[in-house]
Amino acid sequence: SQKIEQNSEALNIQEGKTATLTCNYTNYSPAYLQWYRQDPGRGPVFLLLIRENEKEKRKERLKVTFDTTLKQSLFHITASQPADSATYLCALAGGYQKVTFGTGTKLQVIP
Amino acid sequence: NAGVTQTPKFQVLKTGQSMTLQCAQDMNHNSMYWYRQDPGMGLRLIYYSASEGTTDKGEVPNGYNVSRLNKREFSLRLESAAPSQTSVYFCASSRMTPGQGGNEQFFGPGTRLTVL
């Protein structure tokens, strides 16, 4: 069955460092991959989308890579700030399939 | 421009009671979705509506019904609530239909439902 894995352990990093979150998937051939941010008590907010034929996408301090051979996406936040603390969800979709979400990784940026 | 709105924000039900969760979007989006989010399980799709007049089952549809009232509104009904339906429910909308490239979803604030 299709499976999306995100590190369930919280990621703690020092302010100013680069945070790297991982999304791995199996039994899936997604056409595109999305990353969302979710703050406590709120709905997810879309951040970035990357297509299967793209290796990398950037938006301000955010960078996403997509390796369809490794079946993995990496999400980077450079010069991290305490305001970046949140749970980050990856989501995949392919063909006419609906978007499937991972369980998310909680990021804590320590001042 | 309110985006996606959901009512109510909180609800407590007794087992066997029924209720309807309301969702509306003002972005003229074609597709709308209902998810539930449980600890350790992530977001799971209950039902979706690719366009006005159509609805389809998602991953966990049992115990739920939906109505796409018009392009703006998509409601979720629990006919006979069970404790297993205790969860946070999110409504979302997207401009394109499921599976189309760039199907960015916009989420509402959620409804926190407890079934006793």
CSV table of C-alpha atoms in Angstrom, one decimal, chain A:
chain,number,residue,atom,x,y,z
A,1,SER,CA,0.0,0.0,0.0
A,2,GLN,CA,1.0,3.6,-0.5
A,3,LYS,CA,3.0,5.0,2.4
A,4,ILE,CA,4.3,8.5,3.2
A,5,GLU,CA,6.8,8.8,6.0
A,6,GLN,CA,7.8,11.9,7.8
A,7,ASN,CA,10.0,11.9,10.9
A,8,SER,CA,7.6,11.8,13.8
A,9,GLU,CA,10.2,13.0,16.2
A,10,ALA,CA,10.3,16.7,16.7
A,11,LEU,CA,13.2,18.5,15.2
A,12,ASN,CA,14.9,21.1,17.4
A,13,ILE,CA,17.4,23.5,15.9
A,14,GLN,CA,19.1,26.7,16.9
A,15,GLU,CA,18.0,30.0,15.5
A,16,GLY,CA,19.9,31.0,12.4
A,17,LYS,CA,20.7,27.4,11.3
A,18,THR,CA,19.2,25.5,8.4
A,19,ALA,CA,16.4,23.2,9.2
A,20,THR,CA,16.0,20.1,6.9
A,21,LEU,CA,12.8,18.0,7.0
A,22,THR,CA,12.4,14.7,5.2
A,23,CYS,CA,9.5,13.1,3.4
A,24,ASN,CA,9.9,9.6,2.1
A,25,TYR,CA,7.3,7.6,0.2
A,26,THR,CA,6.8,4.0,-1.1
A,27,ASN,CA,4.5,2.3,-3.6
A,28,TYR,CA,3.7,5.7,-5.1
A,29,SER,CA,4.6,7.6,-8.3
A,30,PRO,CA,3.5,11.1,-7.5
A,31,ALA,CA,3.2,13.7,-10.3
A,32,TYR,CA,3.8,16.4,-7.8
A,33,LEU,CA,4.6,17.0,-4.1
A,34,GLN,CA,3.4,19.8,-1.8
A,35,TRP,CA,4.6,21.1,1.5
A,36,TYR,CA,2.2,22.7,4.1
A,37,ARG,CA,2.7,24.4,7.4
A,38,GLN,CA,0.4,23.9,10.3
A,39,ASP,CA,0.3,25.9,13.5
A,40,PRO,CA,-1.4,24.5,16.7
A,41,GLY,CA,-5.1,24.8,16.5
A,42,ARG,CA,-5.2,25.9,12.9
A,43,GLY,CA,-5.6,24.5,9.4
A,44,PRO,CA,-2.6,23.7,7.2
A,45,VAL,CA,-1.3,26.5,4.9
A,46,PHE,CA,0.2,25.7,1.5
A,47,LEU,CA,3.9,26.7,1.1
A,48,LEU,CA,5.4,25.1,-2.0
A,49,LEU,CA,4.7,22.7,-4.8
A,50,ILE,CA,7.3,20.8,-6.9
A,51,ARG,CA,6.6,18.7,-9.9
A,52,GLU,CA,8.1,15.3,-10.7
A,53,ASN,CA,10.3,16.8,-13.5
A,54,GLU,CA,11.7,19.5,-11.2
A,55,LYS,CA,14.7,18.8,-9.0
A,56,GLU,CA,14.5,21.9,-6.8
A,57,LYS,CA,12.2,24.8,-6.0
A,58,ARG,CA,12.8,27.9,-3.9
A,59,LYS,CA,10.7,30.5,-2.3
A,60,GLU,CA,12.4,33.1,-0.1
A,61,ARG,CA,14.1,31.1,2.7
A,62,LEU,CA,12.4,27.9,1.7
A,63,LYS,CA,13.9,25.2,-0.6
A,64,VAL,CA,12.4,21.9,-1.7
A,65,THR,CA,14.1,19.1,-3.5
A,66,PHE,CA,12.3,16.1,-5.1
A,67,ASP,CA,14.2,12.9,-6.0
A,68,THR,CA,11.9,10.4,-7.7
A,69,THR,CA,14.7,7.8,-7.8
A,70,LEU,CA,15.2,7.9,-4.0
A,71,LYS,CA,11.5,8.5,-3.5
A,72,GLN,CA,12.3,11.4,-1.2
A,73,SER,CA,11.7,15.1,-0.8
A,74,LEU,CA,13.8,17.4,1.4
A,75,PHE,CA,12.4,20.7,2.8
A,76,HIS,CA,14.9,23.3,3.9
A,77,ILE,CA,14.4,26.5,5.9
A,78,THR,CA,17.5,28.6,5.9
A,79,ALA,CA,18.3,31.2,8.6
A,80,SER,CA,15.6,29.7,10.7
A,81,GLN,CA,13.7,31.9,13.1
A,82,PRO,CA,11.5,31.1,16.2
A,83,ALA,CA,8.5,32.1,14.1
A,84,ASP,CA,9.2,29.1,11.8
A,85,SER,CA,8.3,26.8,14.7
A,86,ALA,CA,5.3,24.7,13.5
A,87,THR,CA,4.4,21.3,12.1
A,88,TYR,CA,5.3,20.8,8.4
A,89,LEU,CA,3.3,18.3,6.3
A,90,CYS,CA,4.2,16.9,2.9
A,91,ALA,CA,1.5,15.8,0.5
A,92,LEU,CA,1.7,13.8,-2.7
A,93,ALA,CA,-0.6,13.4,-5.7
A,94,GLY,CA,-0.2,11.6,-9.0
A,95,GLY,CA,-2.5,11.3,-12.0
A,96,TYR,CA,-6.1,11.6,-11.0
A,97,GLN,CA,-5.4,10.6,-7.4
A,98,LYS,CA,-6.3,12.8,-4.6
A,99,VAL,CA,-3.7,14.5,-2.5
A,100,THR,CA,-2.4,12.2,0.3
A,101,PHE,CA,-0.8,13.8,3.4
A,102,GLY,CA,2.0,12.6,5.6
A,103,THR,CA,1.7,12.8,9.4
A,104,GLY,CA,4.0,15.9,9.7
A,105,THR,CA,7.2,16.8,11.5
A,106,LYS,CA,7.2,19.3,14.3
A,107,LEU,CA,9.9,21.9,14.1
A,108,GLN,CA,11.0,23.9,17.1
A,109,VAL,CA,13.5,26.7,16.5
A,110,ILE,CA,15.3,27.7,19.7
A,111,PRO,CA,16.3,31.3,20.2
